[in-house]
Coordinates of C-alpha atoms in Angstrom, one line a residue:
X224 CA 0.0 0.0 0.0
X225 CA 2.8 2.2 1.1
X226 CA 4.6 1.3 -2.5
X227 CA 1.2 2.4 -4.4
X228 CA 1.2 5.9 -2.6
X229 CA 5.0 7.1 -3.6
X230 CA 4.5 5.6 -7.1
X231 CA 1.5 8.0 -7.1
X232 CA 2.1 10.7 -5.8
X233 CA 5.9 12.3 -6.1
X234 CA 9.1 10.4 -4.8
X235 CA 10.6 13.1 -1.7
X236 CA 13.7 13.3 -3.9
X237 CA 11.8 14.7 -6.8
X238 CA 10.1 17.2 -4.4
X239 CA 13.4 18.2 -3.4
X240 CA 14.4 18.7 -6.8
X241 CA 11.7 21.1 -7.6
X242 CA 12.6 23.0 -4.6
X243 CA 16.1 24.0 -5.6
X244 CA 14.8 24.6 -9.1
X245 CA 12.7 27.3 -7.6
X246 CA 14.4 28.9 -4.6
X247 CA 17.6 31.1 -5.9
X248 CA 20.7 30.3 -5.1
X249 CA 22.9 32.4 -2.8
X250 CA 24.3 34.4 -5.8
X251 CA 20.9 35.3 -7.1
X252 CA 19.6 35.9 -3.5
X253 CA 22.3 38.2 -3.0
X254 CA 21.3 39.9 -6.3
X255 CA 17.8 40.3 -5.0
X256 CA 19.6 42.1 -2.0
X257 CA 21.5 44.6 -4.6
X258 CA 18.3 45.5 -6.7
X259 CA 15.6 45.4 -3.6
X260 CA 18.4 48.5 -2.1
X261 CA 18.4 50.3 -5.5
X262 CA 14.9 50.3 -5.1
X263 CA 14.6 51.4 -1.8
X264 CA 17.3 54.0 -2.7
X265 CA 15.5 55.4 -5.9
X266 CA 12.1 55.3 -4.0
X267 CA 13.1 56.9 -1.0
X268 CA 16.7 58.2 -1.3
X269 CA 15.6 61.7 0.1
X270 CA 14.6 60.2 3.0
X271 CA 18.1 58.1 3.7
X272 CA 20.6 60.7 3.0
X273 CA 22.8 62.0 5.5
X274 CA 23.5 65.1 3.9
X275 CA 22.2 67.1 1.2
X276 CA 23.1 65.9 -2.3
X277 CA 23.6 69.2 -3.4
X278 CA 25.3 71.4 -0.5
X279 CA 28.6 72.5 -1.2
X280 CA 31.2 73.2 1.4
X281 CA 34.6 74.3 -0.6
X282 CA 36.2 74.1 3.0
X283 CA 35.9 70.7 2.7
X284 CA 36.7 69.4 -0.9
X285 CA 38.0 65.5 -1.8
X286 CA 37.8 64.8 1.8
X287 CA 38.7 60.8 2.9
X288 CA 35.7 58.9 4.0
X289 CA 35.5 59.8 7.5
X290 CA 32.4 59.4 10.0
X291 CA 30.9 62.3 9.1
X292 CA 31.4 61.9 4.7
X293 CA 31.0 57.7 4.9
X294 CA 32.2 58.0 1.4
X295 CA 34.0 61.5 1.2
X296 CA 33.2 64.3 -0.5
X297 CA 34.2 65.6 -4.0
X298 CA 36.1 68.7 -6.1
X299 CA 32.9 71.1 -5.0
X300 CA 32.4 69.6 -0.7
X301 CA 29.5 67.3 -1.8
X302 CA 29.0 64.0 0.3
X303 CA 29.3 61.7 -2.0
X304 CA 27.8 58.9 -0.6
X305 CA 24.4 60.7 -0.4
X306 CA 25.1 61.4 -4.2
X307 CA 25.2 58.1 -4.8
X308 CA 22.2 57.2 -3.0
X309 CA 20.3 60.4 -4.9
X310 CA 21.6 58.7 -7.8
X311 CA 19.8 55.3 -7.8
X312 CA 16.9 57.5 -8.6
X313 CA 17.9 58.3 -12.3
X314 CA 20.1 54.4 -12.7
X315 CA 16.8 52.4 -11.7
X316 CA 13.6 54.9 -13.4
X317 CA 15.5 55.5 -16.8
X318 CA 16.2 52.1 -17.4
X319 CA 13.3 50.6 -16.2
X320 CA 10.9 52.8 -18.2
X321 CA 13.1 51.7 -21.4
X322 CA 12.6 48.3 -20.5
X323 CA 8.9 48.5 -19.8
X324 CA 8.3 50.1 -23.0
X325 CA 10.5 48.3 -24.9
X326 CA 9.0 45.0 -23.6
X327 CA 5.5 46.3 -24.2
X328 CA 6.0 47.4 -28.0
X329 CA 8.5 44.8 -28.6
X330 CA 6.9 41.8 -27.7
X331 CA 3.5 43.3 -29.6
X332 CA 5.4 43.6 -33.1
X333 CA 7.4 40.7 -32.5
X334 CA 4.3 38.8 -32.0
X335 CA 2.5 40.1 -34.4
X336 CA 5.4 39.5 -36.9
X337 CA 5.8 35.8 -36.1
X338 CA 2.6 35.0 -36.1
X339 CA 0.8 36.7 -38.9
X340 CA 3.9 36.4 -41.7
X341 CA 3.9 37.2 -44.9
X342 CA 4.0 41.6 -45.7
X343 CA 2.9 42.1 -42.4
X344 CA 6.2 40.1 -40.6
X345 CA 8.0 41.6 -44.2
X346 CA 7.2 45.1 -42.9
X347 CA 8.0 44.9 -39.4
X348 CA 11.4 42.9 -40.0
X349 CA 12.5 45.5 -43.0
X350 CA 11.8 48.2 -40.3
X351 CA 13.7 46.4 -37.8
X352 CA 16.5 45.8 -40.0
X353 CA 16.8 49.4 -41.0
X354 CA 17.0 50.3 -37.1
X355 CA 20.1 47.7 -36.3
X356 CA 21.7 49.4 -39.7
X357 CA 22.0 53.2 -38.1
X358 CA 24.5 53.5 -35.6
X359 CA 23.0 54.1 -31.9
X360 CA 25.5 56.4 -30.4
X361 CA 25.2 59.0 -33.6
X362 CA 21.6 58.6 -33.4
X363 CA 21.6 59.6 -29.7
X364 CA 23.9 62.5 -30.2
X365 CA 22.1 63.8 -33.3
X366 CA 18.8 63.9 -31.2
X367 CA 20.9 65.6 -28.5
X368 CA 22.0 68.3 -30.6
X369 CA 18.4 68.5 -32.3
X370 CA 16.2 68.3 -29.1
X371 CA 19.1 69.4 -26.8
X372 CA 20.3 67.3 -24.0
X373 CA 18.5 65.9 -21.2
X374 CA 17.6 62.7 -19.2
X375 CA 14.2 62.1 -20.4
X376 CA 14.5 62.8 -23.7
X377 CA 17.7 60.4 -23.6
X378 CA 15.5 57.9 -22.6
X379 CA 13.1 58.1 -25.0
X380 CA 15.2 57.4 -27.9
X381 CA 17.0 54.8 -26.2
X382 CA 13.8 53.3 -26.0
X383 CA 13.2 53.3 -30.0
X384 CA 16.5 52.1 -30.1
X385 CA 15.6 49.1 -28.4
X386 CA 12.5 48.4 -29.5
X387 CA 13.8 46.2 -32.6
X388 CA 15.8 44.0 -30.3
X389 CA 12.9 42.7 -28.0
X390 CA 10.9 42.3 -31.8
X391 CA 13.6 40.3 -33.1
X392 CA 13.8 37.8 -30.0
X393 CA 10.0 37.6 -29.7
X394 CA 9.6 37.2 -33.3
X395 CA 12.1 34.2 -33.2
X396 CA 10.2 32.6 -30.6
X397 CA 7.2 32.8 -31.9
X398 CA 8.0 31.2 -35.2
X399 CA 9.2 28.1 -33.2
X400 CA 5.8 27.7 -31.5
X401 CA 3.5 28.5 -34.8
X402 CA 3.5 25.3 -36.1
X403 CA 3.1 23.3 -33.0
X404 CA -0.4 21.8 -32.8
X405 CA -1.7 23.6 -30.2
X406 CA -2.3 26.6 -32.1
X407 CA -3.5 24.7 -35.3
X408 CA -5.9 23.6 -32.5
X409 CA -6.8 26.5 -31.3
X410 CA -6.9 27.9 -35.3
X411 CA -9.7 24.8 -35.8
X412 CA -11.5 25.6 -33.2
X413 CA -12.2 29.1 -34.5
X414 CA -9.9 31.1 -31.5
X415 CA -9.3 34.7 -32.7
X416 CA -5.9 35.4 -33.4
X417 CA -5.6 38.0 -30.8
X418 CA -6.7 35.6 -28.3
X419 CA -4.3 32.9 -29.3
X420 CA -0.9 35.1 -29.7
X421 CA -1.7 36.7 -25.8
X422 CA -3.6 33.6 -24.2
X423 CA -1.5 30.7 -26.0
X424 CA 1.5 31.4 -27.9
X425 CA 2.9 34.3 -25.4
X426 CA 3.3 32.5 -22.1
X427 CA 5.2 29.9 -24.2
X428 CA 7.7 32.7 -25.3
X429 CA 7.5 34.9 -21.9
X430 CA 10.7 33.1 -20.5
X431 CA 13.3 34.8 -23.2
X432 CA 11.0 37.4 -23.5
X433 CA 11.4 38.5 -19.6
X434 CA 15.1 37.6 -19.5
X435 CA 15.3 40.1 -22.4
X436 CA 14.0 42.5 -20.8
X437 CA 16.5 42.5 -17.8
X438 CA 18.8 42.5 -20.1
X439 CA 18.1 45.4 -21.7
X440 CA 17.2 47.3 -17.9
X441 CA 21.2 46.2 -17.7
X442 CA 22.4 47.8 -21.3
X443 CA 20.0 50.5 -20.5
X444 CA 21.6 51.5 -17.4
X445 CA 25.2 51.1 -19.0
X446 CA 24.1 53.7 -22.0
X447 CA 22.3 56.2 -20.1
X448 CA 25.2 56.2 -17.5
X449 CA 28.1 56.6 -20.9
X450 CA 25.3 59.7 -22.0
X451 CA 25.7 61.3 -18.7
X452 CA 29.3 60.8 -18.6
X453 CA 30.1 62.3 -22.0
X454 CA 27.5 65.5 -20.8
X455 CA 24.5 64.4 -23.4
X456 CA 22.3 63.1 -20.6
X457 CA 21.4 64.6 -17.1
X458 CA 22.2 68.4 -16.2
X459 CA 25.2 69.4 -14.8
X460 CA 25.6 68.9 -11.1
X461 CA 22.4 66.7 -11.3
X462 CA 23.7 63.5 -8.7
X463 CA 23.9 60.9 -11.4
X464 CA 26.3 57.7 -11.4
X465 CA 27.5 58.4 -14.8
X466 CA 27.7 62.3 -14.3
X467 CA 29.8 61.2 -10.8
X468 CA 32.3 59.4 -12.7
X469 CA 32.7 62.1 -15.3
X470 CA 33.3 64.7 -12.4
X471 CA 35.2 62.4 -10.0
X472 CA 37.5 61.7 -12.9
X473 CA 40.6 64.5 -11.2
X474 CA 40.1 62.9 -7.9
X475 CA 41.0 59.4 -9.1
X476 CA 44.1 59.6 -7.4
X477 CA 43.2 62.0 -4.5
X478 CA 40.3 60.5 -3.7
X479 CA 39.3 56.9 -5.9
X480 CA 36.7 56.1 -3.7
X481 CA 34.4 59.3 -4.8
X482 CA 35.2 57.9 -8.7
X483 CA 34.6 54.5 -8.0
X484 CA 31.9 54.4 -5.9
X485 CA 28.9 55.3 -8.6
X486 CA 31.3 53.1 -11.5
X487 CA 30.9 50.1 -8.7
X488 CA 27.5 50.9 -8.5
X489 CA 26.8 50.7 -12.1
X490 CA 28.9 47.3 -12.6
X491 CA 26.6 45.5 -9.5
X492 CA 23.6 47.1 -10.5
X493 CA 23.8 45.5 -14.2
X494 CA 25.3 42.1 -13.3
X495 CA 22.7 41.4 -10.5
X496 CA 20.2 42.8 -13.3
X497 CA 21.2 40.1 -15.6
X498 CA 21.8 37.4 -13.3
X499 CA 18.3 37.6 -11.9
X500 CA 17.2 37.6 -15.6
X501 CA 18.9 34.3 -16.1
X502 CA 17.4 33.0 -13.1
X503 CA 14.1 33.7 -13.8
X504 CA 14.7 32.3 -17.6
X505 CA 15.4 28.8 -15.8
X506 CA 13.0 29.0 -13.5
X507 CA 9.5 30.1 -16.3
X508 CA 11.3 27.8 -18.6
X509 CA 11.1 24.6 -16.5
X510 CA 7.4 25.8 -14.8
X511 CA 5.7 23.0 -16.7
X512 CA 8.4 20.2 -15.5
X513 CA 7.6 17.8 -12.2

């Protein structure tokens, strides 16, 4: 009797395998950590600051980390740890808004393309090929010099740019699954096709589809941070990690800490980005597995 029960239900050693497929491992829990403080950071930074982001105190420039400037201060007296935590504001909204938007319109075309085919996948594709053909960085300084520089307006190309990239992954996908019979099913059984590419084909695709998408909130953050540091992105003065490296740049050898602290910022923000994407690729990938 005992024998029937574990040959119906599931053996404790399969349980246990599904358990370590779903909980992260230390590495990935420890990238939870790093994103769940930029978060708390760009939601509340104002709040956790010690000092004012923006006071300067030229009686007190490139100071050392000390007890009262945890991180030092820079070439104008500003505490540079509460920079950095002002910071997390623009690294985690910018990015996440291109992401969001990007995953939205992407995954719409890119679905659309796969599925329907013929002029309609011809005309998407021929538009996405003509946007991986014009260079990114000139198109970003062009519409700098034509709509003048700024965050938001930074972000908002970046998020055209990107647009063909999540098409291109979703499109891919969705070819694969096409042909499989559970859309010719559906097809047969007179499903409308918005229904079917949302309801049936799209969680099939939403694993590389959401791992995409951190990936690009990491590339994101990376090119917003290279427009601030070459002067095309946020305002001057403006507590930004890639503006921070820009000015921190002369105190590299007075003080590294005030240079490196936004750069270090960037690097774990992006790597815990796309190792949490990876995770959660495994994890929606092998959801239907026992």
């Amino acid at each position: 009797m005992a024998g029937l029960t574990v040959a119906a239900g599931r053996s404790p050693v399969a349980v246990r395998a599904k358990r370590r497929r779903k909980a992260p491992g230390p590495i990935v829990g420890l990238c939870f950590v790093v994103v769940g403080a930029i978060v708390v950071m760009a939601l509340f930074g104002p709040l956790l600051v010690p000092h004012d982001p923006d006071a300067q105190n030229l009686g007190d420039i490139m100071a050392m980390p000390s007890g009262q400037h945890w991180l030092g201060t820079d070439i104008l007296g500003r505490d540079t740890f509460s920079r950095v935590v002002a910071g997390a504001r623009s690294a985690f909204l910018g990015p996440l808004a291109i992401a969001v938007g990007s995953f939205v319109l992407g995954n719409g075309l890119g679905l659309l393309a796969g599925y329907r085919g013929g002029r309609v996948d011809a005309l998407i594709m021929r538009w996405v090929d003509f946007m991986w053909a014009i260079p990114a960085l000139l198109v970003l300084i062009v519409a700098a010099g034509a709509v003048g520089t700024g965050y938001w307006p930074t972000v908002a190309v970046l998020m055209v740019l990107t647009v063909p990239l999540d098409t291109r992954v979703v499109r891919g996908a969705t070819l694969e699954q096409v042909p499989r019979p559970y859309v010719e099913a559906a097809k047969t059984l007179g499903v409308p096709d918005r229904r079917i590419m949302l309801l049936h084909i799209w969680p099939n695709v939403s694993p590389v589809s959401v791992a995409n998408s951190f990936l690009v909130f990491a590339s994101s953050l990376g090119a917003l941070a290279a427009m601030s540091f070459l002067g095309l992105g946020v305002p001057p003065g403006t507590p930004d990690w890639g503006l921070m490296l820009s000015e921190s740049q002369p105190l590299l050898f007075d003080n590294p800490i005030a240079a490196l602290a936004p750069g270090l910022m960037i690097v774990l923000t992006a790597t815990s980005m796309n190792l949490i994407g990876d995770w959660l690729y495994e994890r929606l990938s092998n959801r239907g597995t026992r």
